[in-house]
C-alpha cells in the first residue's frame, strides 16, 4: 500500500527525520520530537483507533498532554485542525495542523487497561489481552523511559487523545450511554501535528476487539507515523 499519496501540505516541503514507522495492530510505539517537528499519523487501513500521548522531555513526568485541560482551553470536546493541545499547566505541547478525514476523534475515554478487560471479558481472558495502558509503558520502555506513576503499581495513566475514535452519547431508558460505532475513515487518512516543545510522542493501535470500534470484526490493524523537520 502506498502511504504517502495524499501527503499533507504541511509536510510536503519538510525534511523527513525518520522513516515511516510501524505501529503494529494492538501494540504501541514512541518517538522523540524536537520543538517545531511535524508528526504525521496515518490510519493505514482506515478503521483503527490510535491512542496518542505527548510528554514534555524538559519536565519529564510532570508536563503531559492533558485532555481535560485541553477541553477547558478550547471550550469544546474535540480538537480540530488549527487547535492546540495543552498540558495541565496550560502549556502548549502539540498543535493539530491537518486532518484529512471527517474529524472524528475522542478526548473522553481512558486508555483500555487490564482492569477494564477484567470487567468486560473476565480475569483469565484479560491476562492474555494487550491494552493501550500496557502498550504505552512498553513503548516508553523501548526508549529507556518510564513514568513515575506506573500502572503496574496501581497508579494513574494519563488519558490519551483517541485519534479516530467515534464516541457518541445515545439516550436510552437509563440516561445517556456511550456508543462506539466504527468511524467513517478511509485507508490512508492522516493527521499532522506540530510539537510545541521538546517531547516524546507515544501511540497505541488500540487492541480493543470487543465489538466493532476498530471496524467490522474488531481486529486491530497496523498504523504508521513519520516525523519531519519543519
Coordinates of N, CA and C in Angstrom, one line a residue:
X1 N 0.8 -1.2 0.0 CA 0.0 0.0 0.0 C 0.9 1.2 0.0
X2 N 0.5 2.2 -0.9 CA 1.3 3.5 -0.9 C 0.7 4.4 0.2
X3 N 1.5 4.8 1.1 CA 1.1 5.5 2.3 C 1.2 7.0 2.2
X4 N 1.8 7.5 1.2 CA 2.1 9.0 1.1 C 1.5 9.6 -0.1
X5 N 0.6 9.0 -0.8 CA 0.0 9.6 -2.0 C -0.6 10.9 -1.7
X6 N -1.4 11.0 -0.5 CA -2.0 12.3 -0.2 C -1.3 13.0 0.9
X7 N 0.0 13.3 0.7 CA 0.8 13.9 1.7 C 0.2 15.2 2.1
X8 N 0.2 15.5 3.4 CA -0.3 16.7 4.0 C 0.6 17.9 3.5
X9 N -0.1 19.0 3.2 CA 0.7 20.2 2.7 C 1.7 20.6 3.7
X10 N 1.5 20.4 5.0 CA 2.4 20.9 6.0 C 3.7 20.1 5.9
X11 N 3.7 18.9 5.3 CA 4.9 18.1 5.3 C 5.5 18.0 3.9
X12 N 4.9 18.6 2.9 CA 5.4 18.4 1.5 C 6.8 18.9 1.4
X13 N 7.1 20.1 2.0 CA 8.4 20.7 1.9 C 9.3 20.3 3.1
X14 N 8.8 19.6 4.1 CA 9.5 19.3 5.3 C 10.5 18.1 5.0
X15 N 11.6 18.1 5.7 CA 12.6 17.0 5.6 C 12.3 15.9 6.6
X16 N 12.2 14.7 6.1 CA 11.9 13.6 7.0 C 13.0 13.4 8.0
X17 N 12.7 13.2 9.3 CA 13.7 12.9 10.3 C 13.7 11.4 10.6
X18 N 12.6 10.7 10.3 CA 12.5 9.3 10.5 C 12.0 8.6 9.2
X19 N 12.2 7.3 9.1 CA 11.4 6.6 8.1 C 10.0 6.5 8.5
X20 N 9.2 5.9 7.7 CA 7.8 5.6 8.1 C 7.9 4.5 9.1
X21 N 7.3 4.7 10.3 CA 7.4 3.8 11.4 C 6.1 3.1 11.7
X22 N 6.2 1.8 11.8 CA 5.0 0.9 12.1 C 4.6 1.0 13.5
X23 N 3.3 1.2 13.7 CA 2.6 0.9 15.0 C 1.9 -0.4 14.8
X24 N 2.4 -1.6 15.2 CA 1.7 -2.8 14.9 C 0.3 -2.8 15.5
X25 N -0.6 -3.5 14.8 CA -2.0 -3.6 15.3 C -2.0 -4.2 16.7
X26 N -2.7 -3.5 17.7 CA -2.7 -3.9 19.1 C -1.5 -3.7 19.9
X27 N -0.5 -3.0 19.4 CA 0.7 -2.7 20.1 C 1.0 -1.2 20.1
X28 N 2.1 -0.8 20.7 CA 2.5 0.6 20.9 C 3.8 0.9 20.3
X29 N 4.1 2.2 20.2 CA 5.4 2.8 19.8 C 5.5 4.2 20.3
X30 N 6.7 4.7 20.4 CA 7.0 6.0 20.9 C 8.2 6.6 20.2
X31 N 8.3 7.9 20.1 CA 9.4 8.6 19.4 C 9.7 9.9 20.1
X32 N 11.0 10.3 20.0 CA 11.4 11.7 20.4 C 11.0 12.7 19.4
X33 N 10.7 13.9 19.8 CA 10.4 15.0 18.9 C 11.0 16.3 19.5
X34 N 11.5 17.2 18.6 CA 12.0 18.5 19.0 C 10.9 19.5 18.7
X35 N 11.0 20.6 19.4 CA 10.1 21.7 19.2 C 10.1 22.1 17.7
X36 N 8.9 22.2 17.1 CA 8.8 22.5 15.7 C 8.7 21.4 14.8
X37 N 9.1 20.2 15.2 CA 9.0 19.0 14.4 C 7.5 18.7 14.0
X38 N 7.3 18.1 12.9 CA 6.0 17.7 12.4 C 5.8 16.2 12.5
X39 N 4.6 15.8 12.9 CA 4.3 14.4 13.1 C 3.1 14.1 12.2
X40 N 3.3 13.1 11.4 CA 2.1 12.6 10.5 C 1.8 11.2 11.0
X41 N 0.5 11.1 11.5 CA 0.0 9.8 12.0 C -1.0 9.3 10.9
X42 N -0.8 8.1 10.5 CA -1.6 7.6 9.3 C -2.4 6.4 9.7
X43 N -3.7 6.5 9.4 CA -4.7 5.4 9.7 C -4.6 4.5 8.4
X44 N -3.6 3.6 8.4 CA -3.2 2.9 7.2 C -4.4 2.1 6.6
X45 N -5.2 1.5 7.4 CA -6.3 0.7 6.9 C -7.6 1.3 7.0
X46 N -7.7 2.4 7.7 CA -8.9 3.3 7.7 C -9.9 3.1 8.8
X47 N -9.8 2.1 9.7 CA -10.7 2.0 10.8 C -10.1 1.9 12.2
X48 N -8.8 2.1 12.3 CA -8.1 1.8 13.5 C -8.1 3.0 14.5
X49 N -8.5 2.8 15.7 CA -8.3 3.8 16.7 C -6.8 3.8 17.2
X50 N -6.3 5.0 17.4 CA -4.9 5.2 17.9 C -4.9 6.1 19.1
X51 N -4.5 5.5 20.2 CA -4.4 6.3 21.4 C -3.1 7.1 21.3
X52 N -3.1 8.4 21.6 CA -1.9 9.3 21.4 C -1.7 10.1 22.6
X53 N -0.4 10.1 23.1 CA 0.1 10.8 24.2 C 1.3 11.7 23.8
X54 N 1.5 12.8 24.6 CA 2.7 13.5 24.4 C 3.2 13.9 25.8
X55 N 4.5 13.8 26.0 CA 5.2 14.0 27.3 C 6.4 15.0 27.1
X56 N 6.4 16.1 27.8 CA 7.5 17.0 27.7 C 8.8 16.3 28.2
X57 N 9.9 16.5 27.5 CA 11.1 15.9 28.0 C 11.9 16.9 28.9
X58 N 11.5 18.2 28.9 CA 12.2 19.1 29.8 C 11.7 19.0 31.2
X59 N 10.4 18.5 31.4 CA 9.9 18.3 32.7 C 9.2 16.9 32.7
X60 N 10.1 15.9 32.6 CA 9.6 14.5 32.4 C 8.7 14.1 33.5
X61 N 7.5 13.6 33.1 CA 6.6 13.0 34.1 C 5.7 14.1 34.7
X62 N 5.9 15.4 34.4 CA 5.1 16.4 35.0 C 4.3 17.2 34.0
X63 N 4.9 17.5 32.8 CA 4.2 18.2 31.8 C 3.7 17.1 30.7
X64 N 2.5 16.8 30.8 CA 1.9 15.8 29.9 C 0.7 16.3 29.2
X65 N 0.5 16.0 28.0 CA -0.7 16.4 27.2 C -2.0 16.0 28.0
X66 N -2.8 16.9 28.3 CA -4.0 16.7 29.1 C -5.3 16.9 28.4
X67 N -6.1 15.9 28.3 CA -7.4 16.1 27.6 C -8.3 17.0 28.3
X68 N -8.5 16.9 29.6 CA -9.5 17.7 30.2 C -9.0 19.2 30.3
X69 N -7.7 19.4 30.4 CA -7.3 20.8 30.3 C -7.4 21.4 28.9
X70 N -7.1 20.5 27.9 CA -7.3 20.9 26.5 C -8.8 21.3 26.2
X71 N -9.7 20.5 26.7 CA -11.1 20.8 26.6 C -11.4 22.2 27.2
X72 N -10.9 22.4 28.4 CA -11.1 23.7 29.0 C -10.6 24.9 28.2
X73 N -9.4 24.7 27.7 CA -8.7 25.7 26.9 C -9.5 26.0 25.6
X74 N -9.9 25.0 24.9 CA -10.6 25.1 23.6 C -12.1 25.4 23.8
X75 N -12.6 25.1 24.9 CA -14.1 25.3 25.1 C -14.9 24.4 24.1
X76 N -14.3 23.2 23.9 CA -15.1 22.3 23.1 C -14.5 20.9 23.3
X77 N -15.3 19.9 22.9 CA -15.0 18.5 23.2 C -13.9 17.9 22.4
X78 N -13.8 18.3 21.1 CA -12.9 17.6 20.2 C -12.0 18.6 19.5
X79 N -10.7 18.5 19.6 CA -9.8 19.4 18.9 C -9.9 19.1 17.4
X80 N -9.7 20.2 16.6 CA -9.8 20.2 15.2 C -8.5 20.8 14.6
X81 N -8.4 20.6 13.3 CA -7.2 21.2 12.6 C -7.1 22.7 13.0
X82 N -5.9 23.1 13.4 CA -5.7 24.5 13.8 C -5.7 24.7 15.3
X83 N -6.2 23.7 16.1 CA -6.3 23.7 17.5 C -5.0 23.2 18.2
X84 N -4.7 23.9 19.3 CA -3.5 23.5 20.1 C -4.0 22.6 21.3
X85 N -3.2 21.6 21.6 CA -3.4 20.7 22.8 C -2.5 21.1 23.9
X86 N -2.9 21.1 25.2 CA -2.2 21.7 26.3 C -1.9 20.6 27.4
X87 N -1.0 21.0 28.2 CA -0.7 20.2 29.4 C -1.5 20.7 30.6
X88 N -1.4 20.1 31.8 CA -2.2 20.5 32.9 C -1.9 21.9 33.4
X89 N -0.7 22.4 33.1 CA -0.3 23.8 33.4 C -0.6 24.8 32.3
X90 N -1.4 24.3 31.3 CA -1.8 25.1 30.2 C -0.7 25.6 29.3
X91 N 0.3 24.7 29.2 CA 1.4 25.0 28.3 C 1.1 24.2 27.0
X92 N 1.3 24.9 25.8 CA 1.1 24.2 24.5 C 2.1 23.1 24.4
X93 N 1.6 21.9 23.9 CA 2.5 20.8 23.7 C 2.4 20.2 22.3
X94 N 1.2 20.3 21.7 CA 1.0 19.8 20.3 C 0.0 20.7 19.6
X95 N 0.1 21.0 18.4 CA -0.9 21.6 17.6 C -1.3 20.7 16.4
X96 N -2.6 20.5 16.3 CA -3.1 19.7 15.1 C -3.1 20.7 13.9
X97 N -2.3 20.4 12.9 CA -2.3 21.3 11.7 C -3.2 20.8 10.7
X98 N -3.4 19.5 10.5 CA -4.2 19.0 9.4 C -4.9 17.7 9.8
X99 N -6.0 17.5 9.2 CA -6.8 16.2 9.4 C -7.5 15.9 8.1
X100 N -7.1 14.9 7.5 CA -7.6 14.5 6.1 C -9.0 13.9 6.2
X101 N -9.4 13.4 7.4 CA -10.7 12.7 7.5 C -11.8 13.6 8.0
X102 N -12.9 13.0 8.5 CA -14.0 13.8 8.9 C -13.9 14.5 10.3
X103 N -12.8 14.3 10.9 CA -12.5 15.0 12.2 C -13.1 14.3 13.4
X104 N -13.3 13.0 13.3 CA -13.9 12.2 14.4 C -12.8 11.7 15.3
X105 N -12.7 12.2 16.5 CA -11.7 11.8 17.5 C -12.4 11.9 18.8
X106 N -11.7 11.5 19.9 CA -12.3 11.5 21.2 C -11.3 11.9 22.3
X107 N -11.8 12.7 23.3 CA -11.0 13.1 24.4 C -11.5 12.6 25.7
X108 N -12.5 11.7 25.7 CA -13.2 11.4 27.0 C -12.9 10.0 27.5
X109 N -12.6 9.1 26.6 CA -12.3 7.7 27.1 C -10.9 7.5 27.6
X110 N -10.8 6.8 28.7 CA -9.5 6.4 29.2 C -8.9 5.3 28.3
X111 N -7.6 5.2 28.4 CA -6.9 4.1 27.7 C -7.4 2.7 28.3
X112 N -7.7 1.8 27.4 CA -8.1 0.5 27.9 C -7.0 -0.1 28.7
X113 N -7.3 -1.0 29.6 CA -6.4 -1.5 30.6 C -6.8 -2.9 31.0
X114 N -5.8 -3.5 31.8 CA -6.1 -4.9 32.3 C -7.4 -4.8 33.1
X115 N -7.6 -3.9 34.0 CA -8.8 -3.8 34.8 C -10.0 -3.7 34.0
X116 N -10.0 -2.9 32.9 CA -11.2 -2.8 32.1 C -11.5 -4.1 31.4
X117 N -10.5 -4.8 30.9 CA -10.8 -6.1 30.3 C -11.3 -7.1 31.3
X118 N -10.8 -7.1 32.6 CA -11.4 -7.9 33.6 C -12.9 -7.7 33.7
X119 N -13.3 -6.5 33.7 CA -14.7 -6.2 33.7 C -15.5 -6.7 32.5
X120 N -14.9 -6.7 31.4 CA -15.5 -7.0 30.1 C -15.5 -8.5 29.8
X121 N -14.3 -9.1 30.0 CA -14.2 -10.5 29.5 C -13.7 -11.5 30.6
X122 N -13.5 -11.0 31.8 CA -13.1 -11.9 32.9 C -11.6 -11.9 33.1
X123 N -11.2 -12.3 34.3 CA -9.8 -12.2 34.7 C -8.9 -13.1 33.9
X124 N -9.3 -14.3 33.6 CA -8.4 -15.2 32.9 C -8.1 -14.7 31.5
X125 N -9.2 -14.3 30.8 CA -9.0 -13.8 29.4 C -8.2 -12.5 29.4
X126 N -8.4 -11.7 30.4 CA -7.8 -10.4 30.5 C -6.3 -10.5 30.6
X127 N -5.8 -11.6 31.3 CA -4.4 -11.8 31.5 C -3.7 -12.0 30.1
X128 N -4.3 -12.4 29.1 CA -3.7 -12.7 27.8 C -4.0 -11.6 26.8
X129 N -4.6 -10.5 27.3 CA -5.1 -9.4 26.4 C -4.2 -8.2 26.5
X130 N -3.7 -7.7 25.3 CA -3.0 -6.5 25.3 C -3.9 -5.3 25.7
X131 N -3.3 -4.2 26.1 CA -4.1 -3.0 26.4 C -3.3 -1.8 26.0
X132 N -4.0 -0.7 25.8 CA -3.3 0.6 25.5 C -2.5 1.1 26.7
X133 N -2.9 0.8 27.9 CA -2.1 1.2 29.0 C -0.8 0.5 29.0
X134 N -0.8 -0.8 28.9 CA 0.5 -1.6 28.8 C 1.3 -1.2 27.6
X135 N 0.6 -0.9 26.5 CA 1.3 -0.5 25.3 C 2.1 0.8 25.5
X136 N 1.5 1.7 26.2 CA 2.1 3.0 26.5 C 3.4 2.7 27.3
X137 N 3.4 2.0 28.3 CA 4.5 1.8 29.2 C 5.6 1.0 28.5
X138 N 5.2 0.0 27.7 CA 6.2 -0.8 26.9 C 6.8 0.1 25.9
X139 N 6.1 1.0 25.2 CA 6.7 1.9 24.2 C 7.7 2.8 24.8
X140 N 7.3 3.4 26.0 CA 8.3 4.2 26.7 C 9.5 3.5 27.1
X141 N 9.3 2.2 27.5 CA 10.5 1.4 28.0 C 11.5 1.2 26.8
X142 N 11.0 1.1 25.6 CA 11.8 0.9 24.4 C 12.8 2.1 24.3
X143 N 12.4 3.3 24.8 CA 13.2 4.5 24.8 C 13.9 4.7 26.1
X144 N 13.9 3.7 27.0 CA 14.5 3.7 28.3 C 13.9 4.8 29.2
X145 N 12.6 5.0 29.0 CA 11.8 6.0 29.8 C 10.7 5.3 30.6
X146 N 10.3 5.9 31.7 CA 9.2 5.4 32.5 C 8.6 6.6 33.2
X147 N 7.3 6.5 33.4 CA 6.6 7.5 34.2 C 6.7 7.0 35.7
X148 N 6.7 8.0 36.6 CA 6.7 7.7 38.0 C 5.4 7.0 38.4
X149 N 4.3 7.4 37.7 CA 3.0 6.7 38.0 C 2.8 5.5 37.1
X150 N 3.4 4.4 37.5 CA 3.4 3.2 36.8 C 2.1 2.4 37.1
X151 N 1.3 2.1 36.1 CA 0.0 1.4 36.3 C 0.2 0.0 36.9
X152 N 1.4 -0.6 36.7 CA 1.7 -1.9 37.3 C 1.7 -1.8 38.8
X153 N 1.8 -0.6 39.4 CA 1.7 -0.4 40.8 C 0.4 0.3 41.2
X154 N -0.6 0.3 40.3 CA -1.9 0.8 40.6 C -2.1 2.3 40.5
X155 N -1.3 3.0 39.8 CA -1.4 4.4 39.7 C -2.1 4.9 38.4
X156 N -2.2 6.2 38.3 CA -3.0 6.8 37.2 C -2.2 6.8 35.9
X157 N -2.9 6.5 34.8 CA -2.3 6.6 33.5 C -3.0 7.8 32.8
X158 N -2.2 8.7 32.2 CA -2.8 9.9 31.5 C -3.8 9.5 30.4
X159 N -4.9 10.3 30.3 CA -5.9 10.0 29.3 C -5.3 10.3 27.9
X160 N -5.5 9.5 27.0 CA -5.0 9.8 25.6 C -5.9 10.6 24.8
X161 N -5.4 11.2 23.7 CA -6.2 11.7 22.6 C -6.5 10.6 21.7
X162 N -7.7 10.1 21.7 CA -8.1 8.9 20.9 C -8.4 9.3 19.5
X163 N -7.3 9.2 18.7 CA -7.5 9.5 17.2 C -8.4 8.5 16.6
X164 N -9.4 9.0 15.8 CA -10.3 8.2 15.0 C -11.2 7.3 15.8
X165 N -11.4 7.7 17.1 CA -12.4 7.0 17.9 C -13.7 7.7 17.9
X166 N -14.8 7.0 17.6 CA -16.1 7.6 17.4 C -16.9 7.3 18.6
X167 N -17.1 8.2 19.5 CA -17.9 8.1 20.7 C -19.1 9.0 20.7
X168 N -20.3 8.4 20.8 CA -21.5 9.2 20.8 C -22.3 8.9 22.1
X169 N -22.9 10.0 22.6 CA -23.9 9.8 23.8 C -25.3 9.5 23.2
X170 N -25.8 8.3 23.4 CA -27.0 7.9 22.9 C -28.0 7.7 24.0
X171 N -29.2 8.4 24.0 CA -30.1 8.3 25.1 C -30.8 7.0 25.1
X172 N -31.0 6.4 26.3 CA -31.9 5.2 26.5 C -32.7 5.4 27.8
X173 N -33.3 4.3 28.2 CA -34.1 4.4 29.4 C -33.3 4.8 30.7
X174 N -32.0 4.4 30.7 CA -31.2 4.7 31.9 C -30.5 6.0 31.8
X175 N -30.7 6.8 30.7 CA -30.0 8.0 30.6 C -29.2 8.1 29.3
X176 N -27.9 8.4 29.3 CA -27.1 8.5 28.1 C -26.0 7.5 28.2
X177 N -25.9 6.7 27.1 CA -24.9 5.6 27.1 C -23.9 5.9 26.0
X178 N -22.7 5.5 26.2 CA -21.7 5.5 25.2 C -22.0 4.5 24.1
X179 N -21.9 4.9 22.8 CA -22.0 4.1 21.7 C -20.7 4.3 20.9
X180 N -20.0 3.3 20.5 CA -18.7 3.5 19.8 C -18.8 2.7 18.4
X181 N -19.5 3.2 17.5 CA -19.5 2.6 16.1 C -18.2 2.9 15.4
X182 N -17.9 2.1 14.3 CA -16.7 2.4 13.5 C -16.8 3.8 13.0
X183 N -15.6 4.4 12.9 CA -15.6 5.7 12.3 C -15.6 5.7 10.8
X184 N -15.9 6.8 10.2 CA -16.0 6.9 8.7 C -14.7 7.4 8.2
X185 N -13.7 6.6 8.3 CA -12.3 6.9 7.8 C -12.0 6.1 6.6
X186 N -11.1 6.7 5.7 CA -10.6 6.0 4.5 C -9.2 5.5 4.8
X187 N -8.8 4.4 4.2 CA -7.5 3.9 4.3 C -6.5 5.0 3.8
X188 N -5.5 5.3 4.7 CA -4.5 6.3 4.3 C -4.9 7.7 4.9
X189 N -6.0 7.9 5.6 CA -6.3 9.1 6.2 C -5.3 9.4 7.3
X190 N -5.0 10.7 7.5 CA -3.9 11.1 8.4 C -4.3 12.3 9.2
X191 N -3.5 12.5 10.3 CA -3.5 13.8 11.0 C -2.0 14.3 11.0
X192 N -1.8 15.6 11.1 CA -0.5 16.2 11.2 C -0.5 17.1 12.4
X193 N 0.6 16.9 13.2 CA 0.7 17.7 14.4 C 2.1 18.4 14.4
X194 N 2.2 19.5 15.1 CA 3.5 20.2 15.3 C 3.8 20.2 16.8
X195 N 5.0 19.8 17.1 CA 5.4 19.8 18.5 C 5.7 21.2 19.0
X196 N 5.1 21.6 20.1 CA 5.3 23.0 20.6 C 6.4 23.0 21.6
X197 N 6.9 21.9 22.0 CA 8.1 21.8 22.9 C 8.7 20.5 22.7
X198 N 10.0 20.3 23.1 CA 10.6 19.0 23.0 C 9.8 18.0 23.8
X199 N 9.5 16.9 23.2 CA 8.6 15.9 23.8 C 8.9 14.5 23.3
X200 N 8.2 13.6 23.9 CA 8.1 12.2 23.4 C 6.6 12.0 23.0
X201 N 6.4 11.6 21.8 CA 5.0 11.2 21.4 C 4.9 9.7 21.5
X202 N 3.8 9.2 22.0 CA 3.6 7.8 22.2 C 2.2 7.4 21.6
X203 N 2.1 6.2 21.1 CA 0.9 5.7 20.4 C 0.6 4.3 20.8
X204 N -0.7 3.9 20.7 CA -1.1 2.6 20.8 C -2.2 2.3 19.7
X205 N -1.9 1.4 18.8 CA -3.0 1.0 17.9 C -3.9 0.1 18.7
X206 N -5.0 0.7 19.2 CA -5.8 0.1 20.3 C -6.2 -1.4 20.0
X207 N -5.9 -2.3 21.0 CA -6.2 -3.7 20.8 C -7.7 -4.1 21.1
X208 N -8.5 -3.1 21.4 CA -9.9 -3.4 21.7 C -10.6 -4.2 20.6
X209 N -11.0 -5.4 20.9 CA -11.6 -6.3 19.9 C -13.0 -6.8 20.3
X210 N -13.6 -6.0 21.3 CA -14.9 -6.4 21.7 C -15.9 -5.4 21.0
X211 N -16.6 -5.9 20.0 CA -17.4 -5.1 19.2 C -16.6 -4.6 18.0
X212 N -17.2 -3.6 17.3 CA -16.6 -3.2 16.0 C -16.0 -1.8 16.0
X213 N -15.6 -1.3 17.2 CA -15.0 0.0 17.3 C -13.8 0.2 16.3
X214 N -13.0 -0.9 16.1 CA -11.9 -0.8 15.1 C -12.3 -1.4 13.8
X215 N -13.6 -1.3 13.5 CA -14.1 -1.8 12.2 C -14.7 -3.1 12.3
X216 N -15.4 -3.6 11.2 CA -16.1 -4.9 11.3 C -15.1 -6.0 11.7
X217 N -15.6 -6.8 12.7 CA -14.8 -7.9 13.2 C -13.9 -7.5 14.4
X218 N -13.6 -6.2 14.5 CA -12.8 -5.6 15.6 C -11.4 -6.0 15.7
X219 N -10.8 -6.6 14.6 CA -9.4 -7.0 14.6 C -8.5 -5.7 14.6
X220 N -7.6 -5.5 15.5 CA -6.7 -4.4 15.5 C -5.8 -4.4 14.2
X221 N -5.6 -3.2 13.6 CA -4.9 -3.1 12.4 C -3.6 -2.2 12.6
X222 N -2.7 -2.4 11.7 CA -1.4 -1.6 11.7 C -1.7 -0.2 11.4
X223 N -1.0 0.7 12.0 CA -1.0 2.1 11.6 C 0.5 2.5 11.4
X224 N 0.7 3.8 11.0 CA 2.1 4.3 10.8 C 2.2 5.7 11.2
X225 N 3.5 6.1 11.5 CA 3.7 7.6 11.7 C 5.1 7.9 11.1
X226 N 5.3 9.2 10.9 CA 6.6 9.7 10.5 C 6.8 11.1 11.1
X227 N 8.1 11.4 11.4 CA 8.4 12.7 12.0 C 9.2 13.5 10.9
X228 N 9.0 14.8 10.8 CA 9.6 15.6 9.8 C 10.2 16.9 10.5
X229 N 11.3 17.4 10.0 CA 11.8 18.7 10.4 C 11.0 19.8 9.6
X230 N 10.5 20.8 10.4 CA 9.8 21.9 9.7 C 10.7 22.7 8.8

